């Protein structure tokens, strides 16, 4: 029988390990390890809802922050528009007042030193 998947029988294990005590010991070790793993798995499972809640909270927080940033962006866009409009107005005023004072200067030059006639 050239079958590859040969599972050793208890008798063969005993022969290999020397005594049944050793086999029982390693079997006990395996069972203990298994119990530890099961307990660990249960701990992790019980943590899962907590993690999920945390992720949900963080997601909500992130959404709120995004919304706030969007509002701030809109707000600052409005402010920038207002600022540019105001600056434009100031420039126009400056141009107007410059022209006005220029005109006043020209007039003063034209009039020359005015002598007061009483």
Tab-separated table of N, CA, C and O in Angstrom:
chain	number	residue	atom	x	y	z
A	1	UNK	N	0.830	-1.194	0.000
A	1	UNK	CA	0.000	0.000	0.000
A	1	UNK	C	0.857	1.234	0.000
A	1	UNK	O	1.443	1.573	1.013
A	2	UNK	N	0.929	1.915	-1.142
A	2	UNK	CA	1.769	3.115	-1.221
A	2	UNK	C	0.979	4.383	-1.012
A	2	UNK	O	1.237	5.370	-1.687
A	3	UNK	N	-0.006	4.355	-0.087
A	3	UNK	CA	-0.795	5.566	0.194
A	3	UNK	C	0.017	6.569	0.973
A	3	UNK	O	0.670	6.222	1.943
A	4	UNK	N	-0.044	7.833	0.560
A	4	UNK	CA	0.777	8.869	1.193
A	4	UNK	C	0.206	9.348	2.510
A	4	UNK	O	0.952	9.617	3.442
A	5	UNK	N	-1.113	9.420	2.639
A	5	UNK	CA	-1.711	9.988	3.835
A	5	UNK	C	-1.868	8.998	4.961
A	5	UNK	O	-2.970	8.609	5.320
A	6	UNK	N	-0.764	8.554	5.533
A	6	UNK	CA	-0.808	7.542	6.584
A	6	UNK	C	-0.840	8.206	7.949
A	6	UNK	O	0.060	8.953	8.317
A	7	UNK	N	-1.919	8.001	8.709
A	7	UNK	CA	-2.032	8.537	10.058
A	7	UNK	C	-1.479	7.495	11.025
A	7	UNK	O	-1.924	6.354	11.013
A	8	UNK	N	-0.497	7.894	11.853
A	8	UNK	CA	0.083	6.930	12.784
A	8	UNK	C	-0.927	6.532	13.861
A	8	UNK	O	-1.660	7.378	14.360
A	9	UNK	N	-0.971	5.251	14.152
A	9	UNK	CA	-1.858	4.755	15.200
A	9	UNK	C	-1.255	5.024	16.567
A	9	UNK	O	-0.091	5.394	16.684
A	10	UNK	N	-2.077	4.829	17.616
A	10	UNK	CA	-1.617	5.065	18.986
A	10	UNK	C	-0.385	4.212	19.280
A	10	UNK	O	0.572	4.678	19.878
A	11	UNK	N	-0.439	2.956	18.816
A	11	UNK	CA	0.669	2.039	19.099
A	11	UNK	C	1.974	2.584	18.510
A	11	UNK	O	2.998	2.563	19.177
A	12	UNK	N	1.873	3.124	17.297
A	12	UNK	CA	3.071	3.683	16.652
A	12	UNK	C	3.554	4.925	17.414
A	12	UNK	O	4.751	5.139	17.576
A	13	UNK	N	2.619	5.744	17.878
A	13	UNK	CA	2.980	6.929	18.646
A	13	UNK	C	3.689	6.534	19.937
A	13	UNK	O	4.677	7.139	20.317
A	14	UNK	N	3.125	5.509	20.585
A	14	UNK	CA	3.725	5.026	21.834
A	14	UNK	C	5.146	4.562	21.560
A	14	UNK	O	6.068	4.889	22.308
A	15	UNK	N	5.306	3.822	20.480
A	15	UNK	CA	6.634	3.330	20.129
A	15	UNK	C	7.578	4.503	19.876
A	15	UNK	O	8.726	4.485	20.306
A	16	UNK	N	7.068	5.530	19.173
A	16	UNK	CA	7.917	6.674	18.834
A	16	UNK	C	8.264	7.500	20.074
A	16	UNK	O	9.392	7.956	20.228
A	17	UNK	N	7.300	7.708	20.968
A	17	UNK	CA	7.524	8.580	22.118
A	17	UNK	C	8.062	7.844	23.333
A	17	UNK	O	8.445	8.469	24.304
A	18	UNK	N	8.029	6.551	23.269
A	18	UNK	CA	8.601	5.779	24.366
A	18	UNK	C	7.574	5.394	25.404
A	18	UNK	O	7.601	4.287	25.908
A	19	UNK	N	6.624	6.256	25.765
A	19	UNK	CA	5.631	5.886	26.777
A	19	UNK	C	4.331	6.635	26.570
A	19	UNK	O	4.304	7.719	25.983
A	20	UNK	N	3.273	6.067	27.105
A	20	UNK	CA	1.951	6.682	26.993
A	20	UNK	C	1.862	7.965	27.793
A	20	UNK	O	1.116	8.875	27.437
A	21	UNK	N	2.660	8.059	28.864
A	21	UNK	CA	2.637	9.260	29.712
A	21	UNK	C	3.025	10.495	28.912
A	21	UNK	O	2.394	11.549	29.029
A	22	UNK	N	4.076	10.294	28.111
A	22	UNK	CA	4.552	11.425	27.306
A	22	UNK	C	3.488	11.871	26.309
A	22	UNK	O	3.291	13.065	26.108
A	23	UNK	N	2.814	10.914	25.709
A	23	UNK	CA	1.764	11.234	24.751
A	23	UNK	C	0.642	11.980	25.453
A	23	UNK	O	0.172	13.005	24.973
A	24	UNK	N	0.252	11.478	26.628
A	24	UNK	CA	-0.800	12.150	27.394
A	24	UNK	C	-0.378	13.575	27.739
A	24	UNK	O	-1.183	14.502	27.669
A	25	UNK	N	0.881	13.714	28.105
A	25	UNK	CA	1.404	15.030	28.472
A	25	UNK	C	1.298	15.990	27.290
A	25	UNK	O	0.782	17.097	27.426
A	26	UNK	N	1.767	15.541	26.118
A	26	UNK	CA	1.724	16.421	24.961
A	26	UNK	C	0.276	16.676	24.528
A	26	UNK	O	-0.060	17.765	24.076
A	27	UNK	N	-0.591	15.663	24.747
A	27	UNK	CA	-1.998	15.832	24.427
A	27	UNK	C	-2.610	16.883	25.355
A	27	UNK	O	-3.345	17.773	24.918
A	28	UNK	N	-2.273	16.791	26.638
A	28	UNK	CA	-2.748	17.774	27.615
A	28	UNK	C	-2.261	19.185	27.257
A	28	UNK	O	-3.016	20.153	27.352
A	29	UNK	N	-0.985	19.257	26.871
A	29	UNK	CA	-0.420	20.552	26.470
A	29	UNK	C	-1.216	21.142	25.313
A	29	UNK	O	-1.555	22.328	25.316
A	30	UNK	N	-1.506	20.276	24.334
A	30	UNK	CA	-2.270	20.717	23.165
A	30	UNK	C	-3.658	21.199	23.576
A	30	UNK	O	-4.122	22.239	23.105
A	31	UNK	N	-4.313	20.441	24.468
A	31	UNK	CA	-5.657	20.814	24.916
A	31	UNK	C	-5.632	22.153	25.663
A	31	UNK	O	-6.504	22.997	25.480
A	32	UNK	N	-4.604	22.310	26.507
A	32	UNK	CA	-4.469	23.560	27.255
A	32	UNK	C	-4.281	24.734	26.305
A	32	UNK	O	-4.918	25.778	26.440
A	33	UNK	N	-3.375	24.516	25.347
A	33	UNK	CA	-3.085	25.556	24.360
A	33	UNK	C	-4.368	25.904	23.601
A	33	UNK	O	-4.667	27.081	23.366
A	34	UNK	N	-5.125	24.863	23.272
A	34	UNK	CA	-6.385	25.047	22.553
A	34	UNK	C	-7.364	25.871	23.395
A	34	UNK	O	-7.994	26.794	22.894
A	35	UNK	N	-7.460	25.523	24.684
A	35	UNK	CA	-8.345	26.254	25.589
A	35	UNK	C	-7.928	27.728	25.672
A	35	UNK	O	-8.781	28.625	25.663
A	36	UNK	N	-6.598	27.946	25.731
A	36	UNK	CA	-6.082	29.328	25.764
A	36	UNK	C	-6.505	30.089	24.516
A	36	UNK	O	-6.964	31.229	24.584
A	37	UNK	N	-6.364	29.427	23.373
A	37	UNK	CA	-6.713	30.061	22.105
A	37	UNK	C	-8.202	30.380	22.041
A	37	UNK	O	-8.599	31.460	21.598
A	38	UNK	N	-9.014	29.428	22.514
A	38	UNK	CA	-10.467	29.637	22.520
A	38	UNK	C	-10.815	30.837	23.407
A	38	UNK	O	-11.602	31.703	23.022
A	39	UNK	N	-10.195	30.889	24.600
A	39	UNK	CA	-10.446	32.000	25.531
A	39	UNK	C	-10.032	33.324	24.898
A	39	UNK	O	-10.755	34.328	24.989
A	40	UNK	N	-8.875	33.319	24.231
A	40	UNK	CA	-8.359	34.528	23.582
A	40	UNK	C	-9.318	34.981	22.485
A	40	UNK	O	-9.624	36.166	22.360
A	41	UNK	N	-9.790	34.012	21.723
A	41	UNK	CA	-10.726	34.300	20.641
A	41	UNK	C	-11.997	34.945	21.192
A	41	UNK	O	-12.500	35.917	20.638
A	42	UNK	N	-12.486	34.391	22.306
A	42	UNK	CA	-13.701	34.935	22.915
A	42	UNK	C	-13.463	36.361	23.414
A	42	UNK	O	-14.326	37.223	23.278
A	43	UNK	N	-12.278	36.589	23.995
A	43	UNK	CA	-11.939	37.942	24.448
A	43	UNK	C	-11.954	38.918	23.282
A	43	UNK	O	-12.531	39.997	23.379
A	44	UNK	N	-11.314	38.505	22.194
A	44	UNK	CA	-11.261	39.366	21.008
A	44	UNK	C	-12.660	39.613	20.456
A	44	UNK	O	-12.983	40.718	20.051
A	45	UNK	N	-13.487	38.555	20.463
A	45	UNK	CA	-14.858	38.680	19.962
A	45	UNK	C	-15.647	39.667	20.804
A	45	UNK	O	-16.411	40.461	20.274
A	46	UNK	N	-15.460	39.611	22.125
A	46	UNK	CA	-16.197	40.517	23.006
A	46	UNK	C	-15.708	41.956	22.810
A	46	UNK	O	-16.438	42.904	23.053
A	47	UNK	N	-14.447	42.100	22.360
A	47	UNK	CA	-13.901	43.431	22.111
A	47	UNK	C	-14.455	44.002	20.813
A	47	UNK	O	-14.536	45.215	20.675
A	48	UNK	N	-14.811	43.134	19.893
A	48	UNK	CA	-15.214	43.570	18.552
A	48	UNK	C	-16.291	44.663	18.545
A	48	UNK	O	-16.120	45.669	17.869
A	49	UNK	N	-17.404	44.497	19.299
A	49	UNK	CA	-18.421	45.548	19.279
A	49	UNK	C	-17.874	46.893	19.764
A	49	UNK	O	-18.224	47.936	19.236
A	50	UNK	N	-16.982	46.812	20.749
A	50	UNK	CA	-16.356	48.003	21.307
A	50	UNK	C	-15.543	48.707	20.221
A	50	UNK	O	-15.628	49.927	20.064
A	51	UNK	N	-14.762	47.917	19.472
A	51	UNK	CA	-13.960	48.483	18.384
A	51	UNK	C	-14.868	49.099	17.330
A	51	UNK	O	-14.610	50.181	16.834
A	52	UNK	N	-15.943	48.371	17.032
A	52	UNK	CA	-16.877	48.855	16.011
A	52	UNK	C	-17.461	50.192	16.440
A	52	UNK	O	-17.563	51.125	15.651
A	53	UNK	N	-17.833	50.275	17.736
A	53	UNK	CA	-18.393	51.511	18.262
A	53	UNK	C	-17.376	52.650	18.122
A	53	UNK	O	-17.728	53.752	17.713
A	54	UNK	N	-16.137	52.327	18.437
A	54	UNK	CA	-15.076	53.329	18.365
A	54	UNK	C	-14.900	53.822	16.933
A	54	UNK	O	-14.775	55.021	16.690
A	55	UNK	N	-14.899	52.868	15.996
A	55	UNK	CA	-14.751	53.214	14.578
A	55	UNK	C	-15.921	54.088	14.133
A	55	UNK	O	-15.736	55.096	13.449
A	56	UNK	N	-17.137	53.714	14.563
A	56	UNK	CA	-18.332	54.492	14.211
A	56	UNK	C	-18.225	55.915	14.754
A	56	UNK	O	-18.534	56.878	14.050
A	57	UNK	N	-17.778	56.020	16.010
A	57	UNK	CA	-17.624	57.339	16.635
A	57	UNK	C	-16.632	58.192	15.861
A	57	UNK	O	-16.893	59.362	15.575
A	58	UNK	N	-15.503	57.583	15.526
A	58	UNK	CA	-14.469	58.304	14.787
A	58	UNK	C	-14.982	58.735	13.421
A	58	UNK	O	-14.721	59.847	12.977
A	59	UNK	N	-15.735	57.843	12.779
A	59	UNK	CA	-16.296	58.154	11.466
A	59	UNK	C	-17.237	59.344	11.569
A	59	UNK	O	-17.178	60.266	10.755
A	60	UNK	N	-18.085	59.329	12.606
A	60	UNK	CA	-19.017	60.437	12.828
A	60	UNK	C	-18.261	61.738	13.040
A	60	UNK	O	-18.608	62.777	12.473
A	61	UNK	N	-17.218	61.653	13.875
A	61	UNK	CA	-16.404	62.828	14.179
A	61	UNK	C	-15.803	63.400	12.902
A	61	UNK	O	-15.810	64.607	12.674
A	62	UNK	N	-15.284	62.487	12.077
A	62	UNK	CA	-14.647	62.873	10.826
A	62	UNK	C	-15.647	63.559	9.907
A	62	UNK	O	-15.353	64.597	9.309
A	63	UNK	N	-16.850	62.995	9.834
A	63	UNK	CA	-17.911	63.583	9.000
A	63	UNK	C	-18.237	64.991	9.485
A	63	UNK	O	-18.373	65.919	8.686
A	64	UNK	N	-18.359	65.135	10.809
A	64	UNK	CA	-18.674	66.438	11.393
A	64	UNK	C	-17.585	67.453	11.051
A	64	UNK	O	-17.877	68.594	10.678
A	65	UNK	N	-16.325	67.006	11.161
A	65	UNK	CA	-15.201	67.890	10.848
A	65	UNK	C	-15.207	68.280	9.382
A	65	UNK	O	-14.946	69.429	9.036
A	66	UNK	N	-15.516	67.305	8.514
A	66	UNK	CA	-15.592	67.591	7.076
A	66	UNK	C	-16.656	68.644	6.799
A	66	UNK	O	-16.439	69.575	6.030
A	67	UNK	N	-17.823	68.445	7.441
A	67	UNK	CA	-18.943	69.380	7.270
A	67	UNK	C	-18.524	70.774	7.718
A	67	UNK	O	-18.785	71.767	7.026
A	68	UNK	N	-17.844	70.828	8.872
A	68	UNK	CA	-17.381	72.105	9.422
A	68	UNK	C	-16.403	72.765	8.460
A	68	UNK	O	-16.482	73.973	8.219
A	69	UNK	N	-15.483	71.968	7.918
A	69	UNK	CA	-14.489	72.509	6.994
A	69	UNK	C	-15.172	73.048	5.739
A	69	UNK	O	-14.808	74.111	5.235
A	70	UNK	N	-16.193	72.290	5.272
A	70	UNK	CA	-16.922	72.734	4.090
A	70	UNK	C	-17.562	74.097	4.363
A	70	UNK	O	-17.500	75.003	3.539
A	71	UNK	N	-18.177	74.205	5.560
A	71	UNK	CA	-18.829	75.453	5.933
A	71	UNK	C	-17.811	76.589	6.007
A	71	UNK	O	-18.063	77.700	5.543
A	72	UNK	N	-16.643	76.276	6.605
A	72	UNK	CA	-15.595	77.290	6.730
A	72	UNK	C	-15.097	77.723	5.359
A	72	UNK	O	-14.823	78.900	5.139
A	73	UNK	N	-14.967	76.739	4.439
A	73	UNK	CA	-14.500	77.062	3.095
A	73	UNK	C	-15.476	77.995	2.399
A	73	UNK	O	-15.084	78.965	1.773
A	74	UNK	N	-16.766	77.678	2.516
A	74	UNK	CA	-17.799	78.527	1.923
A	74	UNK	C	-17.722	79.911	2.545
A	74	UNK	O	-17.734	80.933	1.860
A	75	UNK	N	-17.611	79.923	3.879
A	75	UNK	CA	-17.540	81.163	4.635
A	75	UNK	C	-16.353	82.005	4.187
A	75	UNK	O	-16.495	83.198	3.914
A	76	UNK	N	-15.180	81.370	4.109
A	76	UNK	CA	-13.986	82.126	3.742
A	76	UNK	C	-14.048	82.555	2.280
A	76	UNK	O	-13.547	83.617	1.925
A	77	UNK	N	-14.696	81.753	1.432
A	77	UNK	CA	-14.874	82.151	0.037
A	77	UNK	C	-15.703	83.429	-0.028
A	77	UNK	O	-15.368	84.365	-0.760
A	78	UNK	N	-16.768	83.449	0.788
A	78	UNK	CA	-17.611	84.655	0.858
A	78	UNK	C	-16.787	85.841	1.350
A	78	UNK	O	-16.861	86.934	0.797
A	79	UNK	N	-15.994	85.609	2.396
A	79	UNK	CA	-15.173	86.677	2.971
A	79	UNK	C	-14.175	87.201	1.951
A	79	UNK	O	-13.954	88.404	1.847
A	80	UNK	N	-13.564	86.258	1.214
A	80	UNK	CA	-12.583	86.655	0.196
A	80	UNK	C	-13.272	87.502	-0.873
A	80	UNK	O	-12.750	88.531	-1.292
A	81	UNK	N	-14.467	87.073	-1.293
A	81	UNK	CA	-15.232	87.849	-2.282
A	81	UNK	C	-15.478	89.258	-1.764
A	81	UNK	O	-15.268	90.247	-2.476
A	82	UNK	N	-15.925	89.324	-0.496
A	82	UNK	CA	-16.224	90.626	0.113
A	82	UNK	C	-14.959	91.472	0.193
A	82	UNK	O	-14.983	92.672	-0.095
A	83	UNK	N	-13.854	90.817	0.560
A	83	UNK	CA	-12.580	91.514	0.698
A	83	UNK	C	-12.130	92.075	-0.646
A	83	UNK	O	-11.715	93.231	-0.749
A	84	UNK	N	-12.249	91.238	-1.694
A	84	UNK	CA	-11.850	91.681	-3.032
A	84	UNK	C	-12.723	92.839	-3.490
A	84	UNK	O	-12.231	93.812	-4.070
A	85	UNK	N	-14.029	92.742	-3.210
A	85	UNK	CA	-14.955	93.817	-3.580
A	85	UNK	C	-14.568	95.108	-2.860
A	85	UNK	O	-14.520	96.181	-3.471
A	86	UNK	N	-14.280	94.982	-1.556
A	86	UNK	CA	-13.897	96.146	-0.758
A	86	UNK	C	-12.600	96.742	-1.285
A	86	UNK	O	-12.474	97.968	-1.418
A	87	UNK	N	-11.646	95.870	-1.617
A	87	UNK	CA	-10.353	96.337	-2.112
A	87	UNK	C	-10.549	97.094	-3.436
A	87	UNK	O	-9.953	98.142	-3.660
A	88	UNK	N	-11.412	96.520	-4.276
A	88	UNK	CA	-11.736	97.138	-5.560
A	88	UNK	C	-12.298	98.544	-5.330
A	88	UNK	O	-11.900	99.503	-5.974
A	89	UNK	N	-13.221	98.622	-4.341
A	89	UNK	CA	-13.851	99.896	-4.004
A	89	UNK	C	-12.807	100.895	-3.530
A	89	UNK	O	-12.809	102.048	-3.953
A	90	UNK	N	-11.896	100.416	-2.664
A	90	UNK	CA	-10.838	101.277	-2.126
A	90	UNK	C	-9.976	101.799	-3.269
A	90	UNK	O	-9.655	102.989	-3.324
A	91	UNK	N	-9.639	100.890	-4.220
A	91	UNK	CA	-8.819	101.293	-5.362
A	91	UNK	C	-9.534	102.375	-6.162
A	91	UNK	O	-8.933	103.359	-6.563
A	92	UNK	N	-10.825	102.169	-6.380
A	92	UNK	CA	-11.600	103.153	-7.130
A	92	UNK	C	-11.611	104.498	-6.393
A	92	UNK	O	-11.415	105.538	-7.007
A	93	UNK	N	-11.824	104.435	-5.065
A	93	UNK	CA	-11.825	105.662	-4.265
A	93	UNK	C	-10.482	106.362	-4.372
A	93	UNK	O	-10.427	107.585	-4.524
A	94	UNK	N	-9.412	105.569	-4.280
A	94	UNK	CA	-8.068	106.142	-4.359
A	94	UNK	C	-7.892	106.842	-5.690
A	94	UNK	O	-7.383	107.960	-5.749
A	95	UNK	N	-8.318	106.164	-6.765
A	95	UNK	CA	-8.197	106.750	-8.102
A	95	UNK	C	-8.973	108.050	-8.178
A	95	UNK	O	-8.464	109.070	-8.650
A	96	UNK	N	-10.211	108.009	-7.666
A	96	UNK	CA	-11.067	109.191	-7.684
A	96	UNK	C	-10.446	110.315	-6.871
A	96	UNK	O	-10.323	111.442	-7.346
A	97	UNK	N	-9.999	109.994	-5.646
A	97	UNK	CA	-9.452	111.042	-4.779
A	97	UNK	C	-8.136	111.559	-5.349
A	97	UNK	O	-7.845	112.753	-5.244
A	98	UNK	N	-7.366	110.678	-5.977
A	98	UNK	CA	-6.114	111.121	-6.604
A	98	UNK	C	-6.441	112.096	-7.718
A	98	UNK	O	-5.824	113.159	-7.833
A	99	UNK	N	-7.435	111.728	-8.523
A	99	UNK	CA	-7.845	112.605	-9.619
A	99	UNK	C	-8.341	113.932	-9.069
A	99	UNK	O	-8.022	114.994	-9.595
A	100	UNK	N	-9.122	113.861	-7.993
A	100	UNK	CA	-9.682	115.069	-7.381
A	100	UNK	C	-8.574	115.977	-6.865
A	100	UNK	O	-8.542	117.165	-7.180
A	101	UNK	N	-7.630	115.414	-6.121
A	101	UNK	CA	-6.556	116.238	-5.562
A	101	UNK	C	-5.664	116.757	-6.680
A	101	UNK	O	-5.159	117.881	-6.617
A	102	UNK	N	-5.516	115.951	-7.753
A	102	UNK	CA	-4.730	116.380	-8.908
A	102	UNK	C	-5.402	117.603	-9.530
A	102	UNK	O	-4.751	118.601	-9.833
A	103	UNK	N	-6.720	117.535	-9.674
A	103	UNK	CA	-7.493	118.634	-10.242
A	103	UNK	C	-7.346	119.881	-9.378
A	103	UNK	O	-7.165	120.987	-9.897
A	104	UNK	N	-7.408	119.695	-8.051
A	104	UNK	CA	-7.266	120.816	-7.118
A	104	UNK	C	-5.901	121.466	-7.288
A	104	UNK	O	-5.789	122.698	-7.313
A	105	UNK	N	-4.859	120.613	-7.450
A	105	UNK	CA	-3.502	121.127	-7.652
A	105	UNK	C	-3.443	121.977	-8.918
A	105	UNK	O	-2.880	123.075	-8.933
A	106	UNK	N	-4.012	121.419	-10.000
A	106	UNK	CA	-4.006	122.121	-11.283
A	106	UNK	C	-4.675	123.479	-11.142
A	106	UNK	O	-4.190	124.486	-11.649
A	107	UNK	N	-5.816	123.484	-10.431
A	107	UNK	CA	-6.560	124.724	-10.270
A	107	UNK	C	-5.760	125.759	-9.478
A	107	UNK	O	-5.739	126.936	-9.809
A	108	UNK	N	-5.068	125.281	-8.442
A	108	UNK	CA	-4.260	126.168	-7.616
A	108	UNK	C	-3.164	126.798	-8.484
A	108	UNK	O	-2.873	127.978	-8.365
A	109	UNK	N	-2.583	125.956	-9.374
A	109	UNK	CA	-1.513	126.439	-10.238
A	109	UNK	C	-2.059	127.499	-11.191
A	109	UNK	O	-1.424	128.508	-11.450
A	110	UNK	N	-3.257	127.203	-11.740
A	110	UNK	CA	-3.871	128.138	-12.689
A	110	UNK	C	-4.173	129.472	-12.022
A	110	UNK	O	-3.943	130.536	-12.590
A	111	UNK	N	-4.713	129.392	-10.834
A	111	UNK	CA	-5.090	130.627	-10.129
A	111	UNK	C	-3.867	131.445	-9.722
A	111	UNK	O	-3.907	132.663	-9.726
A	112	UNK	N	-2.803	130.698	-9.392
A	112	UNK	CA	-1.605	131.387	-8.939
A	112	UNK	C	-1.820	132.011	-7.587
A	112	UNK	O	-2.869	131.812	-6.974
A	113	UNK	N	-0.862	132.718	-7.113
A	113	UNK	CA	-1.016	133.341	-5.801
A	113	UNK	C	-2.098	134.435	-5.876
A	113	UNK	O	-1.923	135.429	-6.587
A	114	UNK	N	-3.179	134.154	-5.195
A	114	UNK	CA	-4.310	135.074	-5.257
A	114	UNK	C	-4.105	136.190	-4.224
A	114	UNK	O	-3.907	135.904	-3.044
A	115	UNK	N	-4.148	137.399	-4.729
A	115	UNK	CA	-4.012	138.541	-3.810
A	115	UNK	C	-5.380	138.912	-3.314
A	115	UNK	O	-6.326	138.951	-4.090
A	116	UNK	N	-5.473	139.134	-2.039
A	116	UNK	CA	-6.772	139.488	-1.466
A	116	UNK	C	-7.110	140.946	-1.780
A	116	UNK	O	-6.319	141.839	-1.479
A	117	UNK	N	-8.247	141.107	-2.471
A	117	UNK	CA	-8.681	142.473	-2.755
A	117	UNK	C	-9.808	142.844	-1.791
A	117	UNK	O	-10.859	142.224	-1.845
A	118	UNK	N	-9.545	143.798	-0.941
A	118	UNK	CA	-10.561	144.232	0.001
A	118	UNK	C	-11.235	145.488	-0.531
A	118	UNK	O	-10.610	146.454	-0.756
